[in-house]
Amino acid sequence: MSTLSAVLTDLIRAAATAAGHADAPVPLDPCVPTNDSRHGDYQSNFAFRLGKALRTNPRAVAESIVAHIPENDIIAKAEVAGPGFVNLTLADAWLAQNVLENSDVAAATPQIGADKTVVIDFSSPNVAKRMHVGHLRSTVIGNALARLHRFCGYTVVSDNHIGDWGTQFGMLIAAWGTDRNDDAYAADPVAELQRLYQDYKKRIADDSELLDIARAETAKLQAGDPASRALWEEFVRVSLDEYGRMYDRLGVTFDVTLGESFYNPVLAELVSGLLERGIAEVDDGAVIVRFTNDDGKGLGKNPLLIRKSDGASLYGTTDLATIDYRQKTWGPDRVLYVTDVRQQLHFRQLFAAAKKIGWDNDFQHVWFGMLRLPGGEVAATRSGVGETLSSVLDTAVAHARTVVDGKSGDLPEDERAAIAEAVGIGAILYTDLSQNPQTDITFEWDKMLALEGNTAPYLMYALARIRSIFRKVGVTVAPGPIQFTDPVERELAILVRRTPVVIGQACENFRPNFLAEHLFQVANTFASFYGQCPVIVDDADLRASRLALCNVTAEALTAGLRLLGLTPLERM
RNA sequence: GCGCGGUUAGCUCAGCUGGAUAGAGCGCUGGCCUCCGAAGCCAGAGGUCACAGGUUCGAUUCCUGUAUCGCGCGCCA
């Protein structure tokens, strides 16, 4: 379905043609929403561009455009303002009808990704370590992008590229044999694995013999020793179990979980092949892919390392093998990597290397800013800094629970628990998603736990109020044709109608916050509407109209919340 | 040194391909629950969009430079 902007832009194009401006060598400016209702609903700024190309006064051009707008029932008023703005006001009847016809957000969203496949690589925690707040951004943003792409028609492959291979497993296996606490492992396996690893690593500093033991264990594992292999599989399994519980709570799903180990068997061949083709070279005992500054700004001094001088592979090697596998398996048209800003150079190198090899694609490093703790430190397992993800979620849910109990103590216990889960976790997700991903963010409890203002519960609350109205009037009362009796009703209708456009923009720009911002506006405008336009009134036509407005608003909010990974609620 | 990014209200942040008087939340001041859910609404105070040039009819937005902060730059991921 066409957007309001597209419908109006078509009319302006027709008017410009009728006015004799058709051969002007300029692209048509699309009509855009006004930011002040006194200037109508939409405006065209085409006359400025056209006036310049024709060396004519833009105001005169604007007047000729307005004079030549074809007969239609869409535009109620078109007038020239200022130096050449064309302000357009939609006809109430047409707008009302159009909003009703497009109330199904999914059906109204342009399928820009039809026939296209996108692989989205996100979250990617390291096995045998607990997830902490630092994992939140990649997981939450990646999930929203996966949902947005799917909604826009893309075939999506969400891939959790876990860190399940590497020298840390030698240490872990060595420590497991001598230091493990079976009770602790039974209670919380991943926590115990993390403790074993961290303790062992500390002790290696004073005892080089431990390092040798770990190396020997790593070698055994890589040689395929059955006992080592079984342990490794166990570690991966318990880790994935725990991550799975986190993902369930966060509303995150993956189509595949193919970690680093999956690619391990092909790495040696990959490197030797690149050496043979002359794409890679030996340098200082290591194997690198060298670039010039033509391959990318500043890359001349930054080769990609794909084999260490001791023969071991690196994550650049694995990432190349991963690209190859994905191309052959899914043939994606676009590949998204959702990681933090610090990996920018790595991905520029990786993409440049892929291009040299002949695996070019629409690779996108969707980077996000640092998550800092209040002290300024970066959350990381290594430094032991930061809360575990699980405890952060629990704290948020517990806080939400006290609020739910206070405000809705009459609801059944299990429903209050479910509401608290949705509200508490939603608050955390929304805090992240409502911000530009590239902005650094400081972890602050007050911000994460907030349930008022521009927060997830605010959006959910607007929806719950609408549901409450429908419960009150009963399902037998059908929403009817929309009539506009108050400016806020028009404002709400136009805003809701823009939802599919915003979804497309959020998707194509990798910016979930565009959608979050829009949903806040919808909820905010609905709240004004709710305050000044009673829905359950005696006038049957008016009631049907307002119910219809409630209904399309609910459709938009529900779709939008789901796209962000939030849970729409009937009551809260 | 090179590369990337930031600098917008007291605080935390939006600002979509340049458009008319720069927005939101929190905090602050004042109002609104015998009326569909006050996790809400209405009103108000609060900004030299870091600075200097440039392009343009028009710049918070694009370009150049400066200041300042953050991140990254060969055997970790």
PDB file of N, CA and C in Angstrom, chain A residues 293-336:
ATOM      1  N   ASN A 293      46.058   1.374   0.816  1.00  0.00           N
ATOM      2  CA  ASN A 293      45.031   2.331   1.223  1.00  0.00           C
ATOM      3  C   ASN A 293      43.889   2.407   0.215  1.00  0.00           C
ATOM      4  N   ASP A 294      44.098   1.804  -0.966  1.00  0.00           N
ATOM      5  CA  ASP A 294      42.991   1.733  -1.930  1.00  0.00           C
ATOM      6  C   ASP A 294      41.943   0.723  -1.492  1.00  0.00           C
ATOM      7  N   ASP A 295      42.371  -0.242  -0.685  1.00  0.00           N
ATOM      8  CA  ASP A 295      41.407  -1.228  -0.174  1.00  0.00           C
ATOM      9  C   ASP A 295      40.519  -0.633   0.905  1.00  0.00           C
ATOM     10  N   GLY A 296      40.957   0.466   1.480  1.00  0.00           N
ATOM     11  CA  GLY A 296      40.202   1.104   2.546  1.00  0.00           C
ATOM     12  C   GLY A 296      41.097   2.124   3.220  1.00  0.00           C
ATOM     13  N   LYS A 297      40.481   3.206   3.659  1.00  0.00           N
ATOM     14  CA  LYS A 297      41.261   4.289   4.244  1.00  0.00           C
ATOM     15  C   LYS A 297      42.081   3.782   5.440  1.00  0.00           C
ATOM     16  N   GLY A 298      43.379   3.974   5.386  1.00  0.00           N
ATOM     17  CA  GLY A 298      44.231   3.620   6.516  1.00  0.00           C
ATOM     18  C   GLY A 298      44.549   2.140   6.641  1.00  0.00           C
ATOM     19  N   LEU A 299      44.043   1.308   5.711  1.00  0.00           N
ATOM     20  CA  LEU A 299      44.289  -0.133   5.840  1.00  0.00           C
ATOM     21  C   LEU A 299      45.709  -0.524   5.430  1.00  0.00           C
ATOM     22  N   GLY A 300      46.417   0.367   4.742  1.00  0.00           N
ATOM     23  CA  GLY A 300      47.768   0.060   4.295  1.00  0.00           C
ATOM     24  C   GLY A 300      48.675  -0.377   5.434  1.00  0.00           C
ATOM     25  N   LYS A 301      48.435   0.162   6.596  1.00  0.00           N
ATOM     26  CA  LYS A 301      49.279  -0.180   7.742  1.00  0.00           C
ATOM     27  C   LYS A 301      48.643  -1.218   8.638  1.00  0.00           C
ATOM     28  N   ASN A 302      47.500  -1.767   8.211  1.00  0.00           N
ATOM     29  CA  ASN A 302      46.781  -2.695   9.076  1.00  0.00           C
ATOM     30  C   ASN A 302      46.382  -3.978   8.363  1.00  0.00           C
ATOM     31  N   PRO A 303      47.327  -4.890   8.176  1.00  0.00           N
ATOM     32  CA  PRO A 303      46.990  -6.172   7.550  1.00  0.00           C
ATOM     33  C   PRO A 303      46.106  -7.011   8.475  1.00  0.00           C
ATOM     34  N   LEU A 304      45.400  -7.949   7.872  1.00  0.00           N
ATOM     35  CA  LEU A 304      44.591  -8.888   8.654  1.00  0.00           C
ATOM     36  C   LEU A 304      45.429 -10.122   8.922  1.00  0.00           C
ATOM     37  N   LEU A 305      45.544 -10.474  10.199  1.00  0.00           N
ATOM     38  CA  LEU A 305      46.348 -11.618  10.608  1.00  0.00           C
ATOM     39  C   LEU A 305      45.478 -12.867  10.560  1.00  0.00           C
ATOM     40  N   ILE A 306      45.900 -13.882   9.828  1.00  0.00           N
ATOM     41  CA  ILE A 306      45.054 -15.086   9.761  1.00  0.00           C
ATOM     42  C   ILE A 306      45.748 -16.353  10.261  1.00  0.00           C
ATOM     43  N   ARG A 307      47.036 -16.279  10.560  1.00  0.00           N
ATOM     44  CA  ARG A 307      47.676 -17.414  11.227  1.00  0.00           C
ATOM     45  C   ARG A 307      48.836 -16.894  12.059  1.00  0.00           C
ATOM     46  N   LYS A 308      48.865 -17.310  13.305  1.00  0.00           N
ATOM     47  CA  LYS A 308      49.937 -16.875  14.197  1.00  0.00           C
ATOM     48  C   LYS A 308      51.229 -17.612  13.847  1.00  0.00           C
ATOM     49  N   SER A 309      52.331 -17.085  14.331  1.00  0.00           N
ATOM     50  CA  SER A 309      53.615 -17.718  13.997  1.00  0.00           C
ATOM     51  C   SER A 309      53.716 -19.115  14.601  1.00  0.00           C
ATOM     52  N   ASP A 310      52.891 -19.425  15.618  1.00  0.00           N
ATOM     53  CA  ASP A 310      52.910 -20.787  16.166  1.00  0.00           C
ATOM     54  C   ASP A 310      51.948 -21.704  15.412  1.00  0.00           C
ATOM     55  N   GLY A 311      51.356 -21.190  14.349  1.00  0.00           N
ATOM     56  CA  GLY A 311      50.500 -22.028  13.521  1.00  0.00           C
ATOM     57  C   GLY A 311      49.012 -21.957  13.858  1.00  0.00           C
ATOM     58  N   ALA A 312      48.699 -21.334  14.980  1.00  0.00           N
ATOM     59  CA  ALA A 312      47.286 -21.285  15.402  1.00  0.00           C
ATOM     60  C   ALA A 312      46.497 -20.251  14.582  1.00  0.00           C
ATOM     61  N   SER A 313      45.216 -20.506  14.489  1.00  0.00           N
ATOM     62  CA  SER A 313      44.349 -19.586  13.758  1.00  0.00           C
ATOM     63  C   SER A 313      43.870 -18.472  14.676  1.00  0.00           C
ATOM     64  N   LEU A 314      43.287 -17.462  14.071  1.00  0.00           N
ATOM     65  CA  LEU A 314      42.747 -16.346  14.849  1.00  0.00           C
ATOM     66  C   LEU A 314      41.286 -16.130  14.453  1.00  0.00           C
ATOM     67  N   TYR A 315      40.661 -15.163  15.104  1.00  0.00           N
ATOM     68  CA  TYR A 315      39.247 -14.998  14.798  1.00  0.00           C
ATOM     69  C   TYR A 315      39.038 -14.424  13.407  1.00  0.00           C
ATOM     70  N   GLY A 316      40.061 -13.761  12.859  1.00  0.00           N
ATOM     71  CA  GLY A 316      39.961 -13.309  11.477  1.00  0.00           C
ATOM     72  C   GLY A 316      39.858 -14.497  10.520  1.00  0.00           C
ATOM     73  N   THR A 317      40.581 -15.556  10.854  1.00  0.00           N
ATOM     74  CA  THR A 317      40.530 -16.771  10.031  1.00  0.00           C
ATOM     75  C   THR A 317      39.119 -17.362  10.074  1.00  0.00           C
ATOM     76  N   THR A 318      38.628 -17.518  11.291  1.00  0.00           N
ATOM     77  CA  THR A 318      37.288 -18.075  11.460  1.00  0.00           C
ATOM     78  C   THR A 318      36.241 -17.215  10.759  1.00  0.00           C
ATOM     79  N   ASP A 319      36.387 -15.900  10.880  1.00  0.00           N
ATOM     80  CA  ASP A 319      35.398 -15.007  10.280  1.00  0.00           C
ATOM     81  C   ASP A 319      35.389 -15.124   8.756  1.00  0.00           C
ATOM     82  N   LEU A 320      36.556 -15.339   8.167  1.00  0.00           N
ATOM     83  CA  LEU A 320      36.610 -15.546   6.711  1.00  0.00           C
ATOM     84  C   LEU A 320      35.919 -16.852   6.335  1.00  0.00           C
ATOM     85  N   ALA A 321      36.226 -17.893   7.096  1.00  0.00           N
ATOM     86  CA  ALA A 321      35.600 -19.190   6.818  1.00  0.00           C
ATOM     87  C   ALA A 321      34.079 -19.082   6.969  1.00  0.00           C
ATOM     88  N   THR A 322      33.656 -18.276   7.930  1.00  0.00           N
ATOM     89  CA  THR A 322      32.229 -18.085   8.173  1.00  0.00           C
ATOM     90  C   THR A 322      31.564 -17.401   6.981  1.00  0.00           C
ATOM     91  N   ILE A 323      32.234 -16.407   6.436  1.00  0.00           N
ATOM     92  CA  ILE A 323      31.695 -15.719   5.256  1.00  0.00           C
ATOM     93  C   ILE A 323      31.494 -16.715   4.122  1.00  0.00           C
ATOM     94  N   ASP A 324      32.512 -17.545   3.891  1.00  0.00           N
ATOM     95  CA  ASP A 324      32.454 -18.534   2.815  1.00  0.00           C
ATOM     96  C   ASP A 324      31.267 -19.469   3.020  1.00  0.00           C
ATOM     97  N   TYR A 325      31.149 -19.966   4.254  1.00  0.00           N
ATOM     98  CA  TYR A 325      30.063 -20.904   4.548  1.00  0.00           C
ATOM     99  C   TYR A 325      28.694 -20.257   4.326  1.00  0.00           C
ATOM    100  N   ARG A 326      28.544 -19.045   4.792  1.00  0.00           N
ATOM    101  CA  ARG A 326      27.247 -18.371   4.670  1.00  0.00           C
ATOM    102  C   ARG A 326      26.893 -18.105   3.208  1.00  0.00           C
ATOM    103  N   GLN A 327      27.884 -17.716   2.431  1.00  0.00           N
ATOM    104  CA  GLN A 327      27.626 -17.469   1.009  1.00  0.00           C
ATOM    105  C   GLN A 327      27.128 -18.747   0.352  1.00  0.00           C
ATOM    106  N   LYS A 328      27.827 -19.852   0.657  1.00  0.00           N
ATOM    107  CA  LYS A 328      27.476 -21.111  -0.004  1.00  0.00           C
ATOM    108  C   LYS A 328      26.156 -21.672   0.509  1.00  0.00           C
ATOM    109  N   THR A 329      25.865 -21.452   1.784  1.00  0.00           N
ATOM    110  CA  THR A 329      24.684 -22.070   2.381  1.00  0.00           C
ATOM    111  C   THR A 329      23.402 -21.272   2.142  1.00  0.00           C
ATOM    112  N   TRP A 330      23.479 -19.973   2.319  1.00  0.00           N
ATOM    113  CA  TRP A 330      22.254 -19.164   2.231  1.00  0.00           C
ATOM    114  C   TRP A 330      22.267 -18.153   1.090  1.00  0.00           C
ATOM    115  N   GLY A 331      23.438 -17.903   0.541  1.00  0.00           N
ATOM    116  CA  GLY A 331      23.530 -16.910  -0.524  1.00  0.00           C
ATOM    117  C   GLY A 331      22.918 -15.572  -0.147  1.00  0.00           C
ATOM    118  N   PRO A 332      23.287 -15.009   0.997  1.00  0.00           N
ATOM    119  CA  PRO A 332      22.644 -13.786   1.468  1.00  0.00           C
ATOM    120  C   PRO A 332      22.924 -12.587   0.560  1.00  0.00           C
ATOM    121  N   ASP A 333      21.974 -11.639   0.574  1.00  0.00           N
ATOM    122  CA  ASP A 333      22.167 -10.383  -0.143  1.00  0.00           C
ATOM    123  C   ASP A 333      22.769  -9.333   0.781  1.00  0.00           C
ATOM    124  N   ARG A 334      22.732  -9.630   2.084  1.00  0.00           N
ATOM    125  CA  ARG A 334      23.245  -8.684   3.067  1.00  0.00           C
ATOM    126  C   ARG A 334      23.654  -9.468   4.301  1.00  0.00           C
ATOM    127  N   VAL A 335      24.747  -9.037   4.929  1.00  0.00           N
ATOM    128  CA  VAL A 335      25.186  -9.686   6.161  1.00  0.00           C
ATOM    129  C   VAL A 335      25.435  -8.621   7.217  1.00  0.00           C
ATOM    130  N   LEU A 336      24.772  -8.767   8.354  1.00  0.00           N
ATOM    131  CA  LEU A 336      24.920  -7.798   9.439  1.00  0.00           C
ATOM    132  C   LEU A 336      25.745  -8.395  10.573  1.00  0.00           C
TER     133      LEU A 336
END
